[in-house]
Coordinates of C-alpha atoms in Angstrom, one line a residue:
X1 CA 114.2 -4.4 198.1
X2 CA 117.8 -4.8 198.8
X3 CA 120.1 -6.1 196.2
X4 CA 122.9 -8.0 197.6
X5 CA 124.5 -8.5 193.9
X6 CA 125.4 -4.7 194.4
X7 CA 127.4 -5.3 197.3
X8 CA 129.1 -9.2 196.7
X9 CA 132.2 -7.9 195.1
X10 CA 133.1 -5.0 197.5
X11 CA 132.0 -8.0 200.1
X12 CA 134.6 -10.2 198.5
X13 CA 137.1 -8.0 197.7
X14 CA 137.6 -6.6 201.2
X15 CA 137.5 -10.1 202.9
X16 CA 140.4 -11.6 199.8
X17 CA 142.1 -8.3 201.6
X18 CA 141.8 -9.5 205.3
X19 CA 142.8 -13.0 205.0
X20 CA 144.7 -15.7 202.5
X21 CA 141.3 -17.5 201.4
X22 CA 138.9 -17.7 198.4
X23 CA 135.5 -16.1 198.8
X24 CA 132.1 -16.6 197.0
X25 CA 128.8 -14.6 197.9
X26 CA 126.1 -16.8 196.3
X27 CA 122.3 -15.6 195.8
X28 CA 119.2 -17.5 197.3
X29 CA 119.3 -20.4 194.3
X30 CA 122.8 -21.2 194.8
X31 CA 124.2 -19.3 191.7
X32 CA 128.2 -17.5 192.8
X33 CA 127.7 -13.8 191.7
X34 CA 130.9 -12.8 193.2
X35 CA 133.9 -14.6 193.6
X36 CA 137.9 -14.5 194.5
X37 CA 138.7 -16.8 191.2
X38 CA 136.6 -14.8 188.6
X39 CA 136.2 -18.2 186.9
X40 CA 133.6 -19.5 189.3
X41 CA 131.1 -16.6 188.9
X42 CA 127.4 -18.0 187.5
X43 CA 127.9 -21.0 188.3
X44 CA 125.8 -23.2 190.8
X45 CA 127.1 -24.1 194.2
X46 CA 125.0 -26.9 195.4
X47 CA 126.3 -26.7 199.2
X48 CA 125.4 -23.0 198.9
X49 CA 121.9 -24.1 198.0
X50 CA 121.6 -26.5 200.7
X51 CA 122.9 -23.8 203.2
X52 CA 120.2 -21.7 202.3
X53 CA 117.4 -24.2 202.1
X54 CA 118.2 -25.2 205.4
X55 CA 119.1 -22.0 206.8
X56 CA 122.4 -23.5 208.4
X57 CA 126.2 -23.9 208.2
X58 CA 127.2 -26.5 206.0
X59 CA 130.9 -27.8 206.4
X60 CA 131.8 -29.2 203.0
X61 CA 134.4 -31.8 203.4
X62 CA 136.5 -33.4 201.1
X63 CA 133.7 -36.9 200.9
X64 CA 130.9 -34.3 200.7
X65 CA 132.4 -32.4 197.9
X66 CA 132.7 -35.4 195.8
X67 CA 128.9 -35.8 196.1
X68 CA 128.0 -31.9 195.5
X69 CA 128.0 -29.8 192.4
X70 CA 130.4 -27.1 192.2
X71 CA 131.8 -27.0 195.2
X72 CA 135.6 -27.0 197.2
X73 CA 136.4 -27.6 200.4
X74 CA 135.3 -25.2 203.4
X75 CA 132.5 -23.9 204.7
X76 CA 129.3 -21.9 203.7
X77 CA 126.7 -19.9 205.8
X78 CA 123.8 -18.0 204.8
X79 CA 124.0 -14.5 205.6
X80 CA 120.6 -13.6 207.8
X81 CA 119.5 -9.5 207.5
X82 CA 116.7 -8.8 209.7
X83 CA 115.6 -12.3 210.5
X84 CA 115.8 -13.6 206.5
X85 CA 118.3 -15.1 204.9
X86 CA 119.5 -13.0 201.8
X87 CA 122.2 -15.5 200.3
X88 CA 125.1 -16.9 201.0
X89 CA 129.0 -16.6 202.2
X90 CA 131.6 -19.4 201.3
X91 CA 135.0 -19.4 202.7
X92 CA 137.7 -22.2 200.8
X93 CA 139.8 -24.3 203.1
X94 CA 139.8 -27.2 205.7
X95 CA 136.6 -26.8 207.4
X96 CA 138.3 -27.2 210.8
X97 CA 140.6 -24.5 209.7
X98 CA 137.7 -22.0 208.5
X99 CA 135.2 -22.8 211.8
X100 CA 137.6 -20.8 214.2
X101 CA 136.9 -17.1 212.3
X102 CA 134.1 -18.5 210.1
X103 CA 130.9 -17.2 212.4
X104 CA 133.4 -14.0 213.2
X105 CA 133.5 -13.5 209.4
X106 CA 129.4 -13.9 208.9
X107 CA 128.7 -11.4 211.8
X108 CA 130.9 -9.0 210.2
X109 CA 129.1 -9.3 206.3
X110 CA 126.1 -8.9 208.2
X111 CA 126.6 -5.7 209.9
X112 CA 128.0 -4.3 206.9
X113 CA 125.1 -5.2 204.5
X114 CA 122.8 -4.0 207.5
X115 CA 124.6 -0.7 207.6
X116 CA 124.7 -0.6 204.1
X117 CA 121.0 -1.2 203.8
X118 CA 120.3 1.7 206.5
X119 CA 122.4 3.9 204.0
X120 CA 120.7 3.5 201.3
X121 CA 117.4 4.1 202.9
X122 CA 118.5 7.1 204.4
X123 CA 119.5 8.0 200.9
X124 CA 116.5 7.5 199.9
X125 CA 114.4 9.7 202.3
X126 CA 116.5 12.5 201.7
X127 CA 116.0 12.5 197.6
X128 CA 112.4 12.0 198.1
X129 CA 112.0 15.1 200.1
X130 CA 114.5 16.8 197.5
X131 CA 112.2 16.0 194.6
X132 CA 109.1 16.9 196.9
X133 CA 110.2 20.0 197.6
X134 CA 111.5 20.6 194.1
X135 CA 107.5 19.9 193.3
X136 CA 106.4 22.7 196.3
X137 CA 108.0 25.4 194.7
X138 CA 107.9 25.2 191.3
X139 CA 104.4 23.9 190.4
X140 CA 101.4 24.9 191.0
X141 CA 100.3 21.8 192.4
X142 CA 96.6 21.4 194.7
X143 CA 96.8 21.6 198.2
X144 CA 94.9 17.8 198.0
X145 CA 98.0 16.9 196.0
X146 CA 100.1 18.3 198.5
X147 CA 99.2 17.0 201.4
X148 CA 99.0 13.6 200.0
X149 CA 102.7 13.7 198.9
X150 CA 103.9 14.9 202.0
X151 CA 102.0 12.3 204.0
X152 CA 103.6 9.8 201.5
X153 CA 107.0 10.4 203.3
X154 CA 106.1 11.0 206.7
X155 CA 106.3 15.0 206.3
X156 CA 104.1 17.0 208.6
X157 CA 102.4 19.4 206.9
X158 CA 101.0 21.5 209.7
X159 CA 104.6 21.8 211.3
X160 CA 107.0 23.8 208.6
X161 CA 106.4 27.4 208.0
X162 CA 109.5 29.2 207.0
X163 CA 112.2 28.2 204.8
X164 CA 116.3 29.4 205.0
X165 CA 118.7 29.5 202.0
X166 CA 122.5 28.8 202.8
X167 CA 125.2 29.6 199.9
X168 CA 127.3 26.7 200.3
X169 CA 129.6 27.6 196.8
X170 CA 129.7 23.7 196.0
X171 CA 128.1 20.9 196.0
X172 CA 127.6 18.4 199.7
X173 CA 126.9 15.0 199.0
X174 CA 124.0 13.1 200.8
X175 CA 126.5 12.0 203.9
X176 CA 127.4 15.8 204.4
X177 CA 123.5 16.1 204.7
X178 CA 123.4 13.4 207.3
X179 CA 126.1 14.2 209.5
X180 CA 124.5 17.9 209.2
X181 CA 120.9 17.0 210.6
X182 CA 122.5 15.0 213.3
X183 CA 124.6 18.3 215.0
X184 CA 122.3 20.9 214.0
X185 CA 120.2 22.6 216.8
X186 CA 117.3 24.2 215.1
X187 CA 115.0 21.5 215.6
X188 CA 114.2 17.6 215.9
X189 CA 112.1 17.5 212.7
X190 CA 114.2 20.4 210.5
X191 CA 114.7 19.1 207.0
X192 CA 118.1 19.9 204.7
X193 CA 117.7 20.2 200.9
X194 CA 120.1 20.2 198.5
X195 CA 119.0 22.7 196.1
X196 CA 121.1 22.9 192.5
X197 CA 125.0 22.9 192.7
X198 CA 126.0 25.1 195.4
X199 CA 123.1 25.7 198.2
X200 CA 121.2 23.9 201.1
X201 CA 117.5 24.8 201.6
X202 CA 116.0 24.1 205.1
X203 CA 112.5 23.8 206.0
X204 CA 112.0 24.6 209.3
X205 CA 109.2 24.6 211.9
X206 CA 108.3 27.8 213.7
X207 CA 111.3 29.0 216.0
X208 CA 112.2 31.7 217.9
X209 CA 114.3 34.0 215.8
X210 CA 117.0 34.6 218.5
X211 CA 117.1 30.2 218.4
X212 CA 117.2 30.8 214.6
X213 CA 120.2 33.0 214.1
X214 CA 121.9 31.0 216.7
X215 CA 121.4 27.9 215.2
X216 CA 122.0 29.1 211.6
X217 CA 125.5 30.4 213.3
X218 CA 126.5 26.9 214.8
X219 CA 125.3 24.9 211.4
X220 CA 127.0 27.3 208.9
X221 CA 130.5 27.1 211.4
X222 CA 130.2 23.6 210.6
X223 CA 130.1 23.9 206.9
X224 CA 132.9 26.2 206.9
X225 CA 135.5 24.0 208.2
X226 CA 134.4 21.7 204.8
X227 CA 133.4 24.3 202.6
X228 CA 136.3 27.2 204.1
X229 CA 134.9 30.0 203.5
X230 CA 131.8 32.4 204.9
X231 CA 128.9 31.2 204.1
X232 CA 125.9 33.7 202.9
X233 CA 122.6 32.9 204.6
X234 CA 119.1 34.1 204.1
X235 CA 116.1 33.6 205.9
X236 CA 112.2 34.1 204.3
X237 CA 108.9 34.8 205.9
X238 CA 106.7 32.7 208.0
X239 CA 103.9 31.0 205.8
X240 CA 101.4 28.3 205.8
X241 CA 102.7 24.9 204.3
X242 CA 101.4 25.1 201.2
X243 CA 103.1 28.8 200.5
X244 CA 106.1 28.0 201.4
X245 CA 107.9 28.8 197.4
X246 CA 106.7 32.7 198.8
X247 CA 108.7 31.9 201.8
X248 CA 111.6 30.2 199.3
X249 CA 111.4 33.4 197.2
X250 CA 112.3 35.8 199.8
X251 CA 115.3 33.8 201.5
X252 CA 116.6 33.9 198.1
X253 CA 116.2 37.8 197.6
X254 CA 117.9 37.6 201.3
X255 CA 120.3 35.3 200.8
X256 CA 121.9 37.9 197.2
X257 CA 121.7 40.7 200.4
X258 CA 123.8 38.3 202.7
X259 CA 125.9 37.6 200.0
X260 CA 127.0 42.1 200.3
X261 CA 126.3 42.4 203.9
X262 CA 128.3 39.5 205.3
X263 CA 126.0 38.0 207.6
X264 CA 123.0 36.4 208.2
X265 CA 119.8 38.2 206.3
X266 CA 116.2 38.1 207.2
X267 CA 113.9 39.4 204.5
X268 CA 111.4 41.1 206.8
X269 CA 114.3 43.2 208.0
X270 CA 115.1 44.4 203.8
X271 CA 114.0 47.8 203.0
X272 CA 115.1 49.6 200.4
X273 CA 117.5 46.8 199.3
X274 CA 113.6 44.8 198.9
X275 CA 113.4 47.2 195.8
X276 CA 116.7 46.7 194.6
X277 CA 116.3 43.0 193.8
X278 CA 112.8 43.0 192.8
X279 CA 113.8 45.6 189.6
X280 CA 115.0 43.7 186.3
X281 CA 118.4 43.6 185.7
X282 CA 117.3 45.3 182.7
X283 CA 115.9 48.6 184.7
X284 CA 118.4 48.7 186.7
X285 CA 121.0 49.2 184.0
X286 CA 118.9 51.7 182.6
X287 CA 118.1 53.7 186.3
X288 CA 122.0 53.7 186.7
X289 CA 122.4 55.0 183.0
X290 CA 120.2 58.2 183.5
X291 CA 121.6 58.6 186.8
X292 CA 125.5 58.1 187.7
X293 CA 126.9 56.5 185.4
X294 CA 128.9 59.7 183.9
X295 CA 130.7 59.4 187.6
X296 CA 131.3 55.9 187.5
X297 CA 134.9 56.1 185.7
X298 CA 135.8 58.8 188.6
X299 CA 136.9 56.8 191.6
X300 CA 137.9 59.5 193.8
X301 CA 134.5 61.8 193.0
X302 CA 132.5 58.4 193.6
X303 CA 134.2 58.4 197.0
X304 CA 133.7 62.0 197.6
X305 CA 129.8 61.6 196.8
X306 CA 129.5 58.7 199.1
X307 CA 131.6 60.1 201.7
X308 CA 128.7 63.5 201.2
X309 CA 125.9 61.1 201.6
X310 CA 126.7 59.7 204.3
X311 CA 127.7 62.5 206.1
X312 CA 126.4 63.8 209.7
X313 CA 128.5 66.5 210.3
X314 CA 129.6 69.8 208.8
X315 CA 132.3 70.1 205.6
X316 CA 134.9 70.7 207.6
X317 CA 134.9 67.8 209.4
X318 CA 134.0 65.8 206.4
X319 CA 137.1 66.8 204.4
X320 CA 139.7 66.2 207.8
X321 CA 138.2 62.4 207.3
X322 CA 139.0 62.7 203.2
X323 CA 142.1 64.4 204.1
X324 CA 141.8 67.0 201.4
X325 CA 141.0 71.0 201.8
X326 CA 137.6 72.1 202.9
X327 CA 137.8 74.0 199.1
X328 CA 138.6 71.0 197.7
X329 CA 135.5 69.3 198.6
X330 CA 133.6 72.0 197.6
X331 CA 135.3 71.5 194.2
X332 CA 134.7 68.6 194.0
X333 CA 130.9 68.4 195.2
X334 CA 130.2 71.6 192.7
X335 CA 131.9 69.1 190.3
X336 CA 129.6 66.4 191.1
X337 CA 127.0 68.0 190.4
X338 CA 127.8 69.8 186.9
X339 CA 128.5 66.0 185.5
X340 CA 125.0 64.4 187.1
X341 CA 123.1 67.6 186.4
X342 CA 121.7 67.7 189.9
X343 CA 121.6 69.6 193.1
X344 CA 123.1 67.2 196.3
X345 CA 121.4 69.9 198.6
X346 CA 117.7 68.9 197.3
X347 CA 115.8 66.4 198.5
X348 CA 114.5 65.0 195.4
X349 CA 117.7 64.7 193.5
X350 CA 119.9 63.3 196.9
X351 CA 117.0 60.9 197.1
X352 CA 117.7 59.3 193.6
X353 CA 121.6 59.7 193.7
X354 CA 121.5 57.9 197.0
X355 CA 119.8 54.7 195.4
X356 CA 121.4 55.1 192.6
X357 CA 124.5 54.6 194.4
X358 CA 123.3 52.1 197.0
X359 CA 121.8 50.3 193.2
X360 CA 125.6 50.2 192.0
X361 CA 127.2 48.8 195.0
X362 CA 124.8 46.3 195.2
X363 CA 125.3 45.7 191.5

């Protein structure tokens, strides 16, 4: 239920603002709980009372004020939301005076309480389906318990199947949310989650991926311009409903790729970097350490070795592009190899010094 005590003293400080009267906001019994003269607040305004018993203007006149308690000269209304009455508005002066902006005055408390009102709900709807979806991917909740949540707040269960990650590097607040669900072209019913600090989740429905990257283009463009700076996405698996944290688990594993790669990331595209980020830290560390880490210190023999790996042409060629001698690269590969203890022309050993380096880049 809305709580117009919330919203008095904004409601009376931006009207003191607008024009040279006093203001009181009253609640449905009469009682001032916001005020231009401070003094007045708590107290009962019979005319106020009246106003909202009878659901009209009341003009309160020098003779009527004699007769009322707690009230001055001008005129209160009650302010109507949706067809009630919520309270009521007072505006000080000589009631002929008042009339000619008075109604102008009430329309314009109205639409801001109204608008205020819509905010809050939409508020609302958006934290719910942050905490549901906090729920979906962290518990182990029953598909029963599920469905009933999601029915709760008007979420199709049968319609989402794939959920999107975007790096946003701070935090967006819930009107950032809103004006990004009304420009984004994914999808009528596509939800934005604020997940943590510094990302947006989206649950989407089932779209065409071509429609996907396109729209994840547009939506991240518009990000930028707050946010100024390239934004890593990444993009899980299709799943049912009720699978979705698999789904939340691999556009996080694409979204670290992203992060390298510069662009937008789809999981069921990974390959080898699918191994990378499902090692512990932990093993990594130690697969670098028996591999190449005795290199690591030597810039220009790293380069050298990633220049060989990568190579589809003969040695000549790859030291014009090095711009050393062809003897020096030799030197250099020969050296390469004492330190690592390996040979770069077998298959085995180029194998694991190839993810070993593609493991320290990443890293």
């Amino acid at each position: 239920m809305f709580d117009l005590e919330s919203l008095s003293s904004k409601i009376v400080e931006e009207l003191t603002s607008l024009m040279d009267k006093n203001v009181i906001v009253t609640d449905k019994n009469g009682f001032i709980i916001a005020s231009t003269d401070s003094n007045r607040l708590n107290s009962f305004h019979e005319g106020a009372a009246i106003s909202m018993r009878n659901q009209q203007e009341l003009h309160l006149t020098e003779e009527l004020c004699n007769k009322l308690r707690g009230v001055r000269p001008g005129i209160v209304m009650p302010i109507i939301v949706s067809g009630a009455p919520i309270g009521v508005l007072g505006i000080t002066g000589k009631p002929p005076e008042v009339e000619q902006y008075a109604k102008l005055v009430k329309k314009v408390v109205e639409l801001f309480i109204t608008d205020s009102i819509s905010r809050e709900e939409k508020e609302r709807d958006i934290r719910e389906i942050e905490f549901f979806f906090f729920d979906l991917v962290t518990t182990d909740s029953s598909v029963e318990v599920i469905e009933d949540r999601a029915r709760m707040i008007n979420i199709d269960s049968s319609l989402y199947r794939r959920i999107a990650v975007i790096q946003t590097y701070q935090q967006l607040e819930i009107t950032d949310v809103e004006g990004l669900l009304k420009i984004q072209t994914l999808h009528p019913e596509l939800k934005i989650i604020r997940w943590g600090m510094e990302k947006l989740v989206l649950l989407m429905p089932d779209i065409k991926k071509e429609q996907l990257v396109e729209g994840l283009t547009s939506l991240s463009l518009r990000i930028q311009k707050k946010i100024r700076q390239k934004l890593p996405i990444g993009v899980g698996n299709f799943n049912n409903f009720h699978q979705l944290k698999d789904s939340f688990s691999q556009a996080e594993t694409a979204l670290a790729v992203s992060e390298r790669q510069g662009k937008i990331v789809f999981e069921e595209d990974l390959k080898l970097e699918l191994l990378y980020y499902s090692v512990r830290d932990e093993v990594q560390k130690e697969f670098l350490k028996r591999t190449i880490e005795p290199l690591v210190a030597e810039e220009e023999l790293m380069l050298t070795l990633e220049a060989w790996l990568k190579r589809k042409s003969s040695l000549q060629d790859l030291a014009d592009r090095l711009h050393i001698h062809k003897n020096t690269l030799i030197y250099r590969i020969n050296k390469i190899q004492n330190i690592l203890g390996v040979d770069l022309h077998d298959m085995n050993d180029l194998v694991i010094v190839y993810t070993a380096i593609r493991l320290y880049r990443k890293k």
